[in-house]
PDB file of C-alpha atoms in Angstrom:
ATOM      1  CA  UNK Y   1     151.580 188.918   5.354  1.00  0.00           C
ATOM      2  CA  UNK Y   2     149.352 186.761   4.069  1.00  0.00           C
ATOM      3  CA  UNK Y   3     145.333 186.939   6.501  1.00  0.00           C
ATOM      4  CA  UNK Y   4     142.323 185.290   5.483  1.00  0.00           C
ATOM      5  CA  UNK Y   5     139.100 186.346   7.322  1.00  0.00           C
ATOM      6  CA  UNK Y   6     136.191 184.328   6.929  1.00  0.00           C
ATOM      7  CA  UNK Y   7     132.315 185.821   7.658  1.00  0.00           C
ATOM      8  CA  UNK Y   8     129.060 185.567   7.061  1.00  0.00           C
ATOM      9  CA  UNK Y   9     128.306 182.134   8.950  1.00  0.00           C
ATOM     10  CA  UNK Y  10     124.842 181.584  11.206  1.00  0.00           C
ATOM     11  CA  UNK Y  11     122.794 180.048  11.873  1.00  0.00           C
ATOM     12  CA  UNK Y  12     119.728 179.545   9.296  1.00  0.00           C
ATOM     13  CA  UNK Y  13     116.703 176.989   8.404  1.00  0.00           C
ATOM     14  CA  UNK Y  14     116.856 173.951   6.259  1.00  0.00           C
ATOM     15  CA  UNK Y  15     115.921 175.554   2.909  1.00  0.00           C
ATOM     16  CA  UNK Y  16     117.817 178.553   3.494  1.00  0.00           C
ATOM     17  CA  UNK Y  17     120.668 180.659   2.435  1.00  0.00           C
ATOM     18  CA  UNK Y  18     123.925 181.821   3.592  1.00  0.00           C
ATOM     19  CA  UNK Y  19     126.641 183.931   1.824  1.00  0.00           C
ATOM     20  CA  UNK Y  20     129.808 183.521   3.426  1.00  0.00           C
ATOM     21  CA  UNK Y  21     133.162 185.552   2.469  1.00  0.00           C
ATOM     22  CA  UNK Y  22     136.391 185.580   2.466  1.00  0.00           C
ATOM     23  CA  UNK Y  23     138.886 188.466   3.191  1.00  0.00           C
ATOM     24  CA  UNK Y  24     141.834 188.072   1.612  1.00  0.00           C
ATOM     25  CA  UNK Y  25     144.918 189.976   2.708  1.00  0.00           C
ATOM     26  CA  UNK Y  26     148.292 190.428   1.810  1.00  0.00           C
ATOM     27  CA  UNK Y  27     146.764 188.134  -1.513  1.00  0.00           C
ATOM     28  CA  UNK Y  28     146.310 188.735  -5.034  1.00  0.00           C
ATOM     29  CA  UNK Y  29     143.978 186.298  -6.989  1.00  0.00           C
ATOM     30  CA  UNK Y  30     146.292 186.255  -9.799  1.00  0.00           C
ATOM     31  CA  UNK Y  31     147.462 181.609 -10.918  1.00  0.00           C
ATOM     32  CA  UNK Y  32     146.254 180.708  -7.672  1.00  0.00           C
ATOM     33  CA  UNK Y  33     143.520 178.657  -6.414  1.00  0.00           C
ATOM     34  CA  UNK Y  34     141.607 179.291  -3.740  1.00  0.00           C
ATOM     35  CA  UNK Y  35     138.777 176.517  -1.032  1.00  0.00           C
ATOM     36  CA  UNK Y  36     136.164 176.482   1.103  1.00  0.00           C
ATOM     37  CA  UNK Y  37     136.798 173.479   3.644  1.00  0.00           C
ATOM     38  CA  UNK Y  38     133.942 172.414   6.612  1.00  0.00           C
ATOM     39  CA  UNK Y  39     134.279 170.206   9.364  1.00  0.00           C
ATOM     40  CA  UNK Y  40     131.592 169.035  11.446  1.00  0.00           C
ATOM     41  CA  UNK Y  41     132.208 167.842  15.175  1.00  0.00           C
ATOM     42  CA  UNK Y  42     133.804 164.252  14.906  1.00  0.00           C
ATOM     43  CA  UNK Y  43     133.912 164.215  11.070  1.00  0.00           C
ATOM     44  CA  UNK Y  44     137.563 164.433   8.871  1.00  0.00           C
ATOM     45  CA  UNK Y  45     137.750 168.058   6.790  1.00  0.00           C
ATOM     46  CA  UNK Y  46     136.680 167.873   3.847  1.00  0.00           C
ATOM     47  CA  UNK Y  47     136.811 169.946   0.931  1.00  0.00           C
ATOM     48  CA  UNK Y  48     133.817 171.886  -0.322  1.00  0.00           C
ATOM     49  CA  UNK Y  49     134.871 174.227  -3.174  1.00  0.00           C
ATOM     50  CA  UNK Y  50     137.606 175.474  -5.022  1.00  0.00           C
ATOM     51  CA  UNK Y  51     138.344 178.153  -7.443  1.00  0.00           C
ATOM     52  CA  UNK Y  52     140.705 179.134  -9.613  1.00  0.00           C
ATOM     53  CA  UNK Y  53     141.622 183.267  -8.303  1.00  0.00           C
ATOM     54  CA  UNK Y  54     141.982 184.229 -12.466  1.00  0.00           C
ATOM     55  CA  UNK Y  55     138.836 183.132 -12.929  1.00  0.00           C
ATOM     56  CA  UNK Y  56     137.090 180.088 -14.795  1.00  0.00           C
ATOM     57  CA  UNK Y  57     137.514 176.500 -13.283  1.00  0.00           C
ATOM     58  CA  UNK Y  58     135.548 174.859 -10.441  1.00  0.00           C
ATOM     59  CA  UNK Y  59     135.224 172.301  -8.685  1.00  0.00           C
ATOM     60  CA  UNK Y  60     132.341 171.273  -5.935  1.00  0.00           C
ATOM     61  CA  UNK Y  61     132.579 168.093  -3.830  1.00  0.00           C
ATOM     62  CA  UNK Y  62     129.467 165.528  -4.437  1.00  0.00           C
ATOM     63  CA  UNK Y  63     127.325 166.641  -1.559  1.00  0.00           C
ATOM     64  CA  UNK Y  64     126.985 170.365  -2.390  1.00  0.00           C
ATOM     65  CA  UNK Y  65     127.008 170.050  -6.378  1.00  0.00           C
ATOM     66  CA  UNK Y  66     124.239 172.389  -7.774  1.00  0.00           C
ATOM     67  CA  UNK Y  67     123.447 173.911  -4.141  1.00  0.00           C
ATOM     68  CA  UNK Y  68     126.261 175.674  -3.367  1.00  0.00           C
ATOM     69  CA  UNK Y  69     128.588 178.984  -5.839  1.00  0.00           C
ATOM     70  CA  UNK Y  70     132.200 179.683  -5.264  1.00  0.00           C
ATOM     71  CA  UNK Y  71     133.086 182.925  -7.400  1.00  0.00           C
ATOM     72  CA  UNK Y  72     135.629 185.820  -6.380  1.00  0.00           C
ATOM     73  CA  UNK Y  73     135.292 189.635  -6.569  1.00  0.00           C
ATOM     74  CA  UNK Y  74     139.101 190.484  -7.297  1.00  0.00           C
ATOM     75  CA  UNK Y  75     138.479 194.445  -6.468  1.00  0.00           C
ATOM     76  CA  UNK Y  76     137.065 193.101  -3.639  1.00  0.00           C
ATOM     77  CA  UNK Y  77     140.128 190.848  -2.645  1.00  0.00           C
ATOM     78  CA  UNK Y  78     137.162 188.240  -1.781  1.00  0.00           C
ATOM     79  CA  UNK Y  79     136.373 185.120  -2.650  1.00  0.00           C
ATOM     80  CA  UNK Y  80     132.468 183.622  -1.890  1.00  0.00           C
ATOM     81  CA  UNK Y  81     131.035 180.641  -1.455  1.00  0.00           C
ATOM     82  CA  UNK Y  82     127.032 180.787  -1.536  1.00  0.00           C
ATOM     83  CA  UNK Y  83     124.619 178.230  -0.312  1.00  0.00           C
ATOM     84  CA  UNK Y  84     121.588 177.536  -1.655  1.00  0.00           C
ATOM     85  CA  UNK Y  85     118.785 175.009  -0.378  1.00  0.00           C
ATOM     86  CA  UNK Y  86     120.658 174.184   3.619  1.00  0.00           C
ATOM     87  CA  UNK Y  87     120.534 170.906   4.955  1.00  0.00           C
ATOM     88  CA  UNK Y  88     121.239 170.153   8.581  1.00  0.00           C
ATOM     89  CA  UNK Y  89     124.257 167.756   7.761  1.00  0.00           C
ATOM     90  CA  UNK Y  90     125.728 171.359   5.947  1.00  0.00           C
ATOM     91  CA  UNK Y  91     126.327 172.347   9.515  1.00  0.00           C
ATOM     92  CA  UNK Y  92     129.870 172.615   9.863  1.00  0.00           C
ATOM     93  CA  UNK Y  93     132.504 175.194  10.255  1.00  0.00           C
ATOM     94  CA  UNK Y  94     133.730 176.258   7.431  1.00  0.00           C
ATOM     95  CA  UNK Y  95     137.433 177.540   5.886  1.00  0.00           C
ATOM     96  CA  UNK Y  96     138.507 179.357   3.342  1.00  0.00           C
ATOM     97  CA  UNK Y  97     141.944 178.533   2.369  1.00  0.00           C
ATOM     98  CA  UNK Y  98     144.203 179.253  -0.293  1.00  0.00           C
ATOM     99  CA  UNK Y  99     147.594 178.109  -2.301  1.00  0.00           C
ATOM    100  CA  UNK Y 100     150.790 179.762  -2.657  1.00  0.00           C
ATOM    101  CA  UNK Y 101     151.523 178.084  -5.833  1.00  0.00           C
ATOM    102  CA  UNK Y 102     150.124 177.487  -9.462  1.00  0.00           C
ATOM    103  CA  UNK Y 103     149.223 173.840 -10.516  1.00  0.00           C
ATOM    104  CA  UNK Y 104     148.220 173.471 -13.921  1.00  0.00           C
ATOM    105  CA  UNK Y 105     143.933 172.110 -14.152  1.00  0.00           C
ATOM    106  CA  UNK Y 106     144.501 168.538 -14.818  1.00  0.00           C
ATOM    107  CA  UNK Y 107     146.637 168.406 -11.753  1.00  0.00           C
ATOM    108  CA  UNK Y 108     144.357 170.473  -9.479  1.00  0.00           C
ATOM    109  CA  UNK Y 109     140.822 168.316 -10.478  1.00  0.00           C
ATOM    110  CA  UNK Y 110     142.216 165.127  -8.882  1.00  0.00           C
ATOM    111  CA  UNK Y 111     144.257 167.079  -6.411  1.00  0.00           C
ATOM    112  CA  UNK Y 112     141.946 169.829  -4.805  1.00  0.00           C
ATOM    113  CA  UNK Y 113     140.725 168.162  -2.154  1.00  0.00           C
ATOM    114  CA  UNK Y 114     144.083 167.777  -0.387  1.00  0.00           C
ATOM    115  CA  UNK Y 115     144.517 169.754   2.434  1.00  0.00           C
ATOM    116  CA  UNK Y 116     148.773 170.131   2.791  1.00  0.00           C
ATOM    117  CA  UNK Y 117     148.176 171.935  -1.190  1.00  0.00           C
ATOM    118  CA  UNK Y 118     146.682 174.759   0.618  1.00  0.00           C
ATOM    119  CA  UNK Y 119     149.318 177.221   2.390  1.00  0.00           C
ATOM    120  CA  UNK Y 120     146.814 179.547   3.968  1.00  0.00           C
ATOM    121  CA  UNK Y 121     143.799 179.232   5.863  1.00  0.00           C
ATOM    122  CA  UNK Y 122     141.008 181.075   7.836  1.00  0.00           C
ATOM    123  CA  UNK Y 123     139.560 180.608  11.417  1.00  0.00           C
ATOM    124  CA  UNK Y 124     136.039 179.276  10.619  1.00  0.00           C
ATOM    125  CA  UNK Y 125     133.180 180.632  10.605  1.00  0.00           C
ATOM    126  CA  UNK Y 126     130.469 178.014  12.010  1.00  0.00           C
ATOM    127  CA  UNK Y 127     127.191 177.572   9.936  1.00  0.00           C
ATOM    128  CA  UNK Y 128     124.311 176.011  11.814  1.00  0.00           C
ATOM    129  CA  UNK Y 129     121.061 174.369   9.945  1.00  0.00           C
ATOM    130  CA  UNK Y 130     118.753 173.358  11.745  1.00  0.00           C
ATOM    131  CA  UNK Y 131     115.605 171.547  10.349  1.00  0.00           C
TER     132      UNK Y 131
END
């Protein structure tokens, strides 16, 4: 019964900002991980960011570090990705994902980009950044 629904995508000029939302249904933010992935045309899907649903640990792809921030609102059962200083190379379909299991932080720090660790996926929201 878990459902993830992304929203907040759109078109923005380089240097602008967007905030993506991932509304989770049938899913509790406790002892699991959620993350954001993206896929540009002709490229492999890549991990963007991940966060422990209980709070604390976050990890980011080098390409977005310092520009993107992953956060969550437990009361709203929603995960966010705030994107600042957007670049044309950020253009992609962005997907929300969530795990059903808990993992140790040591393992997760190395394995968070592995798609098969995530059990639930949203349908994606398009982000287009123009130069």
